[in-house]
Structure formats: structure tokens, C-alpha cells
Short mmCIF file of C-alpha atoms in Angstrom, two decimals:
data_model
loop_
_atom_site.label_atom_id
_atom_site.label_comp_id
_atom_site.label_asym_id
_atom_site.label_seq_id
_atom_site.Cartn_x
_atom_site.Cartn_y
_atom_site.Cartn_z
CA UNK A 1 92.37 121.73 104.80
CA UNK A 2 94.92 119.03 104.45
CA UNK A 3 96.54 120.51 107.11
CA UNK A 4 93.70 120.77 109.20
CA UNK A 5 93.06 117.12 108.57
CA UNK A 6 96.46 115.76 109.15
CA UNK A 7 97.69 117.71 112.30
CA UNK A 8 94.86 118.83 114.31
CA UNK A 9 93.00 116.41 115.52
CA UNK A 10 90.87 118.33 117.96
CA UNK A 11 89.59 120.93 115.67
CA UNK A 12 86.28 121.83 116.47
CA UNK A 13 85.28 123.93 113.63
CA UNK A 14 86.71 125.29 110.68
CA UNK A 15 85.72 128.91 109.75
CA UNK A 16 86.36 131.09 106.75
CA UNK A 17 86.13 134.13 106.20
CA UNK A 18 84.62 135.19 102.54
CA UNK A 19 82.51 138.14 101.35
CA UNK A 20 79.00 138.44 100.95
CA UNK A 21 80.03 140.35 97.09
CA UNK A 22 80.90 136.31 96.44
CA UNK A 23 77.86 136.30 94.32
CA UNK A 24 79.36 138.55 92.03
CA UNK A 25 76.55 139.23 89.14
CA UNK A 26 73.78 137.50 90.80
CA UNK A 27 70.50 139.77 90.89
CA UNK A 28 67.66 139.44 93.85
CA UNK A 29 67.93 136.97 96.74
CA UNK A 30 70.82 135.67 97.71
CA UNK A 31 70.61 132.36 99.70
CA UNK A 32 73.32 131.16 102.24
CA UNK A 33 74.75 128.27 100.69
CA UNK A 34 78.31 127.94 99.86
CA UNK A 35 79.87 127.79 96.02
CA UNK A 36 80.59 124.22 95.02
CA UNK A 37 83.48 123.22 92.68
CA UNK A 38 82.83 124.69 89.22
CA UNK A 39 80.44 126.69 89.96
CA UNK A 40 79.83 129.29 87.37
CA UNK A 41 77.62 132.78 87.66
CA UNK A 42 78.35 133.27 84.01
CA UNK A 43 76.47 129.42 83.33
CA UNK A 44 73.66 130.77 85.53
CA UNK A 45 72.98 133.39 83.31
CA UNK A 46 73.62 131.73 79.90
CA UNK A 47 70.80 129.48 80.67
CA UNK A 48 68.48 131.86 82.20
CA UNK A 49 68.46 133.24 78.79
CA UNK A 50 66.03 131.60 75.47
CA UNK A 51 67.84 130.10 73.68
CA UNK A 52 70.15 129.15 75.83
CA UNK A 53 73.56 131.43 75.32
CA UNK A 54 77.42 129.73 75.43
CA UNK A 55 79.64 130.29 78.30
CA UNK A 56 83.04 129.13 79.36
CA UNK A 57 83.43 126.91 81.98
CA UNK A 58 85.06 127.40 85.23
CA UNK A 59 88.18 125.11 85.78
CA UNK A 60 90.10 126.61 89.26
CA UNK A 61 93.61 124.23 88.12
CA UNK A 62 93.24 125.99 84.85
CA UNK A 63 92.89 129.33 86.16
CA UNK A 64 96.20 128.38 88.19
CA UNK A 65 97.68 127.55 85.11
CA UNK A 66 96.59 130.10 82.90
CA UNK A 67 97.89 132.93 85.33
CA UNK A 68 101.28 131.43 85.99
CA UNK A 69 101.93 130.72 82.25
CA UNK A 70 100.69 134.29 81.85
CA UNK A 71 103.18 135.42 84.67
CA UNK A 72 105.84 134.16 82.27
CA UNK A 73 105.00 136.11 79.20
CA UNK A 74 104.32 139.56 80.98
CA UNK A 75 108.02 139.49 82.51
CA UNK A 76 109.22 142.85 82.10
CA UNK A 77 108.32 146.51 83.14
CA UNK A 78 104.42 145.50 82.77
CA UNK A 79 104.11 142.67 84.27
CA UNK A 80 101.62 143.57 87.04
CA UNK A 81 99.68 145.96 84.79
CA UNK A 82 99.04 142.81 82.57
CA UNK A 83 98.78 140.47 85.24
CA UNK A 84 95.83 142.47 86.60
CA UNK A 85 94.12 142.90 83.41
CA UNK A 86 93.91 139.38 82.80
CA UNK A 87 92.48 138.65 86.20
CA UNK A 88 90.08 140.76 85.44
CA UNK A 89 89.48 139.69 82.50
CA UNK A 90 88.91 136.14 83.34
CA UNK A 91 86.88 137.30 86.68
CA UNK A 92 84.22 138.71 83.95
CA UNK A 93 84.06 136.18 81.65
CA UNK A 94 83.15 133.91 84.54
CA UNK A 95 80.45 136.07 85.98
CA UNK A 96 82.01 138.65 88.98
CA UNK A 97 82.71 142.31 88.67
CA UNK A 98 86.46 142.00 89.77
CA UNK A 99 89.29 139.71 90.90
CA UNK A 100 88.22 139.53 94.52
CA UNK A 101 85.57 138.23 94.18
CA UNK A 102 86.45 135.58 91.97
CA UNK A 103 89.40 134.72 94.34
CA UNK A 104 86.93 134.47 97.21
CA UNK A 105 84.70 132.27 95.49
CA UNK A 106 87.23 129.82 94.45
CA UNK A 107 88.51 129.97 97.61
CA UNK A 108 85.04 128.53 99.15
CA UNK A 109 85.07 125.76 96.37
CA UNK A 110 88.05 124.47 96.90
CA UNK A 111 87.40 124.51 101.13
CA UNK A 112 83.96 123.26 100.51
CA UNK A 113 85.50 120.31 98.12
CA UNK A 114 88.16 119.37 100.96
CA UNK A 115 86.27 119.56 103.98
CA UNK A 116 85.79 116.30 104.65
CA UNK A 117 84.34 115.36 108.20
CA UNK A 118 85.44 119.05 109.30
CA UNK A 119 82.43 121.39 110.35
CA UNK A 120 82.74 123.99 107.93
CA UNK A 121 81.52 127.78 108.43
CA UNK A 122 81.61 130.08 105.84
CA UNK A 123 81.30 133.70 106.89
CA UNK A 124 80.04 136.49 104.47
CA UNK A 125 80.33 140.16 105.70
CA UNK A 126 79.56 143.09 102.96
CA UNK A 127 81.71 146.12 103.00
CA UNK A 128 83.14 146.38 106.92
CA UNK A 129 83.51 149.79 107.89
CA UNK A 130 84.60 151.40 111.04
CA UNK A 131 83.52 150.53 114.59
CA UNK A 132 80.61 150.47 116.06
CA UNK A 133 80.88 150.62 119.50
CA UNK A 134 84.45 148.24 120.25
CA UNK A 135 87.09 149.45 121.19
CA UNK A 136 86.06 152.64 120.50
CA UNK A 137 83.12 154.31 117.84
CA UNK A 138 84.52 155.07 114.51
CA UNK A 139 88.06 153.07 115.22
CA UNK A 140 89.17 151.13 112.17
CA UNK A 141 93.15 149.84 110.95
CA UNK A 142 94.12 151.55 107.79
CA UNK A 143 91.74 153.13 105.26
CA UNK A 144 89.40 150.38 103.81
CA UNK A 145 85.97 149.79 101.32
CA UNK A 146 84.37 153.56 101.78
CA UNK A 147 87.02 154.96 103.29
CA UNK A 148 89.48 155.96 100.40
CA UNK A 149 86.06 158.12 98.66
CA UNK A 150 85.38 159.78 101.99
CA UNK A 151 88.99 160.56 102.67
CA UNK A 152 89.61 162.08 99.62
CA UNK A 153 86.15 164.40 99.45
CA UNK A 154 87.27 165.19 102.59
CA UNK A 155 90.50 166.70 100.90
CA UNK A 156 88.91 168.18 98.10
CA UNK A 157 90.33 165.57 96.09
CA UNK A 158 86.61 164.39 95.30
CA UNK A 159 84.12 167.04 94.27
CA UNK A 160 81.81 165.38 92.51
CA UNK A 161 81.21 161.25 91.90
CA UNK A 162 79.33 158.43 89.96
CA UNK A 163 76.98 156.41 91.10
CA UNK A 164 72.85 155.64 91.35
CA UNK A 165 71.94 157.97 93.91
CA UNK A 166 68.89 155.09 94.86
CA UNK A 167 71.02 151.99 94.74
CA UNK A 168 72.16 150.53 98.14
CA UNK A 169 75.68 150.45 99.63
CA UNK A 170 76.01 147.78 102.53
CA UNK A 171 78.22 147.91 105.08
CA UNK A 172 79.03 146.64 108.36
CA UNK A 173 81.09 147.36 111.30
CA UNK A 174 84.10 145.21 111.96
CA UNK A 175 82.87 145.08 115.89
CA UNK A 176 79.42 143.17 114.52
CA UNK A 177 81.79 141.31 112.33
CA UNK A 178 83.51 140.09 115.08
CA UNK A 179 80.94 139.29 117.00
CA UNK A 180 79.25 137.34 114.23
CA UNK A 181 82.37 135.21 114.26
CA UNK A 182 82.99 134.45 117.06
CA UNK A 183 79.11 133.84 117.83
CA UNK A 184 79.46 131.03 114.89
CA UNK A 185 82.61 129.65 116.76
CA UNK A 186 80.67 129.13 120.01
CA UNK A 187 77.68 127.74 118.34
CA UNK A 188 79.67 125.02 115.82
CA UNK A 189 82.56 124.24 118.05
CA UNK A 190 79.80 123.23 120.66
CA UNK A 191 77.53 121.15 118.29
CA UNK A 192 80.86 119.71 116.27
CA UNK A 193 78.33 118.38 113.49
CA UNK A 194 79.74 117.42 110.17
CA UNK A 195 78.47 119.95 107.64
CA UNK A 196 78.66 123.49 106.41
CA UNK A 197 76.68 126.70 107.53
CA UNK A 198 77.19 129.92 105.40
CA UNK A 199 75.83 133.71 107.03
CA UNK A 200 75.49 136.87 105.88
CA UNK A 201 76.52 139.63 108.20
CA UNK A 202 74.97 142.82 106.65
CA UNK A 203 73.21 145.95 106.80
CA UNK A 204 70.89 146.54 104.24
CA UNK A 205 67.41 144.57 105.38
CA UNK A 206 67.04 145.83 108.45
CA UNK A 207 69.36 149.67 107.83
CA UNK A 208 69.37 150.62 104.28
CA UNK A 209 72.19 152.87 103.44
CA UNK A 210 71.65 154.67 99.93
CA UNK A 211 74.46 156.18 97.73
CA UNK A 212 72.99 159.32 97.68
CA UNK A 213 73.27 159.83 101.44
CA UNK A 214 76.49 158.45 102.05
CA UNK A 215 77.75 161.89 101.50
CA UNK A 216 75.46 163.83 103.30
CA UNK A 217 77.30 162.49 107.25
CA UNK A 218 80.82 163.07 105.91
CA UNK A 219 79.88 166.67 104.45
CA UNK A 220 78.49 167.87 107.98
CA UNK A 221 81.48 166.39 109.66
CA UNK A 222 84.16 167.83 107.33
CA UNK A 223 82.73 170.69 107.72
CA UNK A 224 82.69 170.98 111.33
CA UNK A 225 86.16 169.73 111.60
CA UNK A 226 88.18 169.75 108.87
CA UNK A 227 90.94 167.95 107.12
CA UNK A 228 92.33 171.01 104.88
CA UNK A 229 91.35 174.31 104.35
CA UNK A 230 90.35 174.82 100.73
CA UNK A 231 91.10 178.05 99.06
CA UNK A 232 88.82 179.49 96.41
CA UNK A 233 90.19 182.36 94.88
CA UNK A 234 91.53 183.95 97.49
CA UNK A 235 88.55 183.07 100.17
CA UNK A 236 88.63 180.12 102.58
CA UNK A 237 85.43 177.87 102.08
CA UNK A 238 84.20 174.38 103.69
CA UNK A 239 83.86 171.46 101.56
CA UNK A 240 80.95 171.58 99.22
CA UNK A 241 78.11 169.32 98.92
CA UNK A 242 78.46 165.74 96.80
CA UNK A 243 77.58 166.65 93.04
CA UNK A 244 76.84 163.05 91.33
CA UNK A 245 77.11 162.43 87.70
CA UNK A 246 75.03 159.17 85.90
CA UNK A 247 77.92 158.87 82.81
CA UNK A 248 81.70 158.26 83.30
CA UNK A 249 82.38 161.00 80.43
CA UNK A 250 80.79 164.05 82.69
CA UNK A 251 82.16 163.00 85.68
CA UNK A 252 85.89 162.42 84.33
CA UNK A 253 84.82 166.16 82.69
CA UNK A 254 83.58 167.61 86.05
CA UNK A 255 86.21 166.33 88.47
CA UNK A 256 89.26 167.60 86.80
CA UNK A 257 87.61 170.86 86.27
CA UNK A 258 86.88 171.42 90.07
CA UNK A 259 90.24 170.06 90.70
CA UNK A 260 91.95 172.42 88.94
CA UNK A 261 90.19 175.07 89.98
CA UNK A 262 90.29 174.21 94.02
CA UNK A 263 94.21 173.89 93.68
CA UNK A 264 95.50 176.65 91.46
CA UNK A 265 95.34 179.46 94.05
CA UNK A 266 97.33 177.26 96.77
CA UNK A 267 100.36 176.15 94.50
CA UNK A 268 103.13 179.12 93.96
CA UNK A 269 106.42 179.48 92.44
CA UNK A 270 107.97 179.72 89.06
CA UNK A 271 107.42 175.66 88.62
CA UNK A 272 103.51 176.49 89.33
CA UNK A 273 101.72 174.92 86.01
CA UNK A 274 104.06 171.64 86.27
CA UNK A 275 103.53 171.13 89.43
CA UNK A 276 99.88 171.62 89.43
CA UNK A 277 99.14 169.52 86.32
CA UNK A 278 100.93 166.48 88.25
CA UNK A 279 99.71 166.69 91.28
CA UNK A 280 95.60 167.37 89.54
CA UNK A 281 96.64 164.43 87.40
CA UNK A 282 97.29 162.02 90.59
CA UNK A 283 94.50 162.82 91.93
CA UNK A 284 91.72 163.00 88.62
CA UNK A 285 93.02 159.42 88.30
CA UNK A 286 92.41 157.79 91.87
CA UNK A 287 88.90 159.37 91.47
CA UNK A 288 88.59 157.84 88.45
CA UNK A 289 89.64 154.40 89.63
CA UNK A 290 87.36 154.96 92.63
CA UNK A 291 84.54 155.45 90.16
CA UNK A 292 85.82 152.27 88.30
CA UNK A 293 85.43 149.81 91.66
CA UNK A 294 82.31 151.33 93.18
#
């Protein structure tokens, strides 16, 4: 923003682009208006509570400080093991589920504290997903938010998952995205009014998704045109429906079972069990730090 201040004088608007998971642990309606310097969801619900409970408060050139210092005593082979267990760690204690949305929160305090006489949009878009109609439907750079869990049922590498079958995933194309931005472009840049506007680009008022058919598209589809061809002793089969566990213990149980069991018939030599117990074990663990962020 200094930047912005110093060297271009005939900005119009400045707009930036957050998430709408900002609001981290934040429960029922979530107004547009932007995080201000010190802001703390973990405050919110301390005093929400009777009595009153104690919470840390949220200092963004401590949390600098903290991490680089930190930096410093992980050096070695574990550096960004620790590294990312403290972020997480301090994301928590502050009041959001994981590091990026803590980073994108401080990042809208500290824009929001050096605005100045800039126009200031904030743009909040839930989990963007592939393309609705531009260029193309379905085009999208990379695999992204859903994408890694319905690549890897897709593969068999996913038989079963946790979740709430009722609770709500949003998501948004990146073409609405788009469009949203550079709608609020137009619209500020025109007006060039000192202030700040914050919108939410979602899905879920007006085209719920739910968890429990997320699955239900991608099984139809992988069915009809498949990734791999999964062998079951001996006898090719299509990908099998979604089974969805409530308790991280039965699904950790469940998905190295079926894992197991889908590969054992397509691995052969005379390194067979090695190879099969490290490649089950790559993949029991990405499902199980798929389960972990969704």
C-alpha cells in the first residue's frame, strides 16, 4: 500500500483478493465488512461465553516475530514440519481452522490499516472450482479445493471419506469469480470514493451443494469414462459408490482396508508385499490429510 501510495498516482481502486473462509470459526451470518487491526475470532468467542473466558491477543508484528525466531530454532531436517505446526498452532489459538486463513485475515488488516485515501475492495470467493462456462465448461489450472478428493476417488485412491453428509460445501467457479472482479473494478474505479466495500462471491444461498452429494456427479462420470480400471480379484469393476464414515478412527480403519484390497491383485513380482505396503501407505496418508483439511 505504500507503494500504491507513493508511485501511482492515478490508481483508481485498490482490490484484494481474500477468501470468504476469512471468518474462520465464526458460526451463522457472516456480514461483509473487512477485519480491522487486531481483530480476534478467538476474543469473539471468549466473551460470548458467561463468565467471560481468557484469550490471547492478536499482535500481527508479533506473529512476524514469533515465526522468524521460530525459523531459527527449527533449522535442521524438520524445519518445515515444525514451521507448519506452529502456524497452525497459533492460527487456532487465535480463532481459524488453519494457516490460510489466518494469513488472509491479517492480510486484510494490515491493507485495511494502510489504505489511506485509496478505495479499497476486498473480494471474498469460497472454494473456486472449475469453469463455468469461460473459456470452456469444466476448464480449471492445476488441481485445486475439491479437486485433489475427486481425483483421487476417481483412482481408487479414495473409497470411502469423512464428513457430515448434511453440512454445506460452497464453491464457485473461477469464470463468476472473475466476473465478480472485474464487475467491482468497473463499479469503484468509476465512483473513485474513499472507502472500503467487502463481497462475497458464493454458492450456497441461492445453490446449496451438500457433502453427501458431492460424490454422487463424480461417481456417474467416472464411471462412464474412466481414469483407471480397477481390478477386483481378478474381475474389472467401475468405481464404487462414496461410503462416509462420522469418526476419524473408522475411516483411517476403512480406507486402508479397501486400499489394500483394490491394489493387491494389480501389483506382481517377487518385490510384491514391499511394494504394495508403500505405495497403500502414500496413498492411506493423503486421504487422511484430505480428511484432516475438509
Amino acid at each position: 500500500m505504500d507503494f500504491t501510495n507513493k508511485y501511482c498516482k492515478n490508481l483508481r481502486v485498490f482490490l484484494h483478493i481474500s477468501t470468504a473462509y476469512v471468518s474462520g470459526e465464526r458460526e451463522g451470518m457472516i456480514m461483509e465488512k473487512p477485519f480491522q487491526m487486531g481483530e480476534n475470532i478467538a476474543k469473539e468467542k471468549a466473551a460470548s461465553e458467561f463468565p467471560p473466558l481468557s484469550y490471547h491477543v492478536l499482535n500481527i508484528d508479533s506473529e512476524v516475530e514469533i515465526a522468524l525466531d521460530s525459523k531459527v530454532a527449527f533449522e535442521g531436517n524438520l524445519e518445515d514440519h515444525k514451521m507448519k505446526e506452529l502456524a497452525l498452532e497459533r492460527a487456532r489459538l487465535h480463532g481459524w481452522h488453519n494457516t490460510y486463513e489466518f494469513s488472509k485475515a491479517m492480510g486484510e488488516m494490515v491493507i485495511y490499516s494502510m489504505r489511506r485515501d485509496i478505495p479499497l475492495v476486498i473480494l471474498r470467493p469460497t472454494a473456486i472450482t472449475s469453469t463455468l462456462e469461460d473459456p470452456f465448461l469444466g476448464w480449471i489450472q492445476g488441481n485445486r479445493m475439491a479437486d485433489p478428493m475427486i481425483l483421487s476417488y476417481g483412482k481408487a485412491n479414495l473409497p470411502n471419506f469423512l464428513l457430515n453428509l448434511e453440512a454445506v460445501i460452497d464453491v464457485i467457479p473461477i469464470d463468476m469469480v472473475v466476473n465478480a472482479i472485474i464487475a467491482a473494478m468497473a463499479k469503484h474505479g468509476i465512483a473513485r470514493k474513499t472507502g472500503i466495500k467487502v463481497y462475497h462471491v458464493a454458492s450456497s444461498a441461492a445453490n446449496p451443494l451438500l457433502f453427501g452429494d458431492l460424490f454422487k456427479y463424480p461417481h456417474k462420470h467416472f464411471n462412464s469414462s474412466p481414469i483407471i480400471s480397477v481390478r477386483i480379484e481378478g474381475n474389472t469393476e467401475g468405481i464404487k459408490e462414496m461410503e462416509f464414515f462420522s469418526s476419524m478412527d473408522d475411516f483411517s480403519s476403512n480406507v486402508q482396508t479397501q486400499v489394500v484390497e483394490q491394489r493387491r491383485f494389480t501389483i506382481s513380482g517377487s518385490n510384491t508385499s514391499q511394494r504394495l505396503q508403500r505405495r497403500c501407505k502414500v496413498i492411506v496418508e493423503h486421504a487422511m490429510d484430505l480428511a484432516r483439511v475438509y
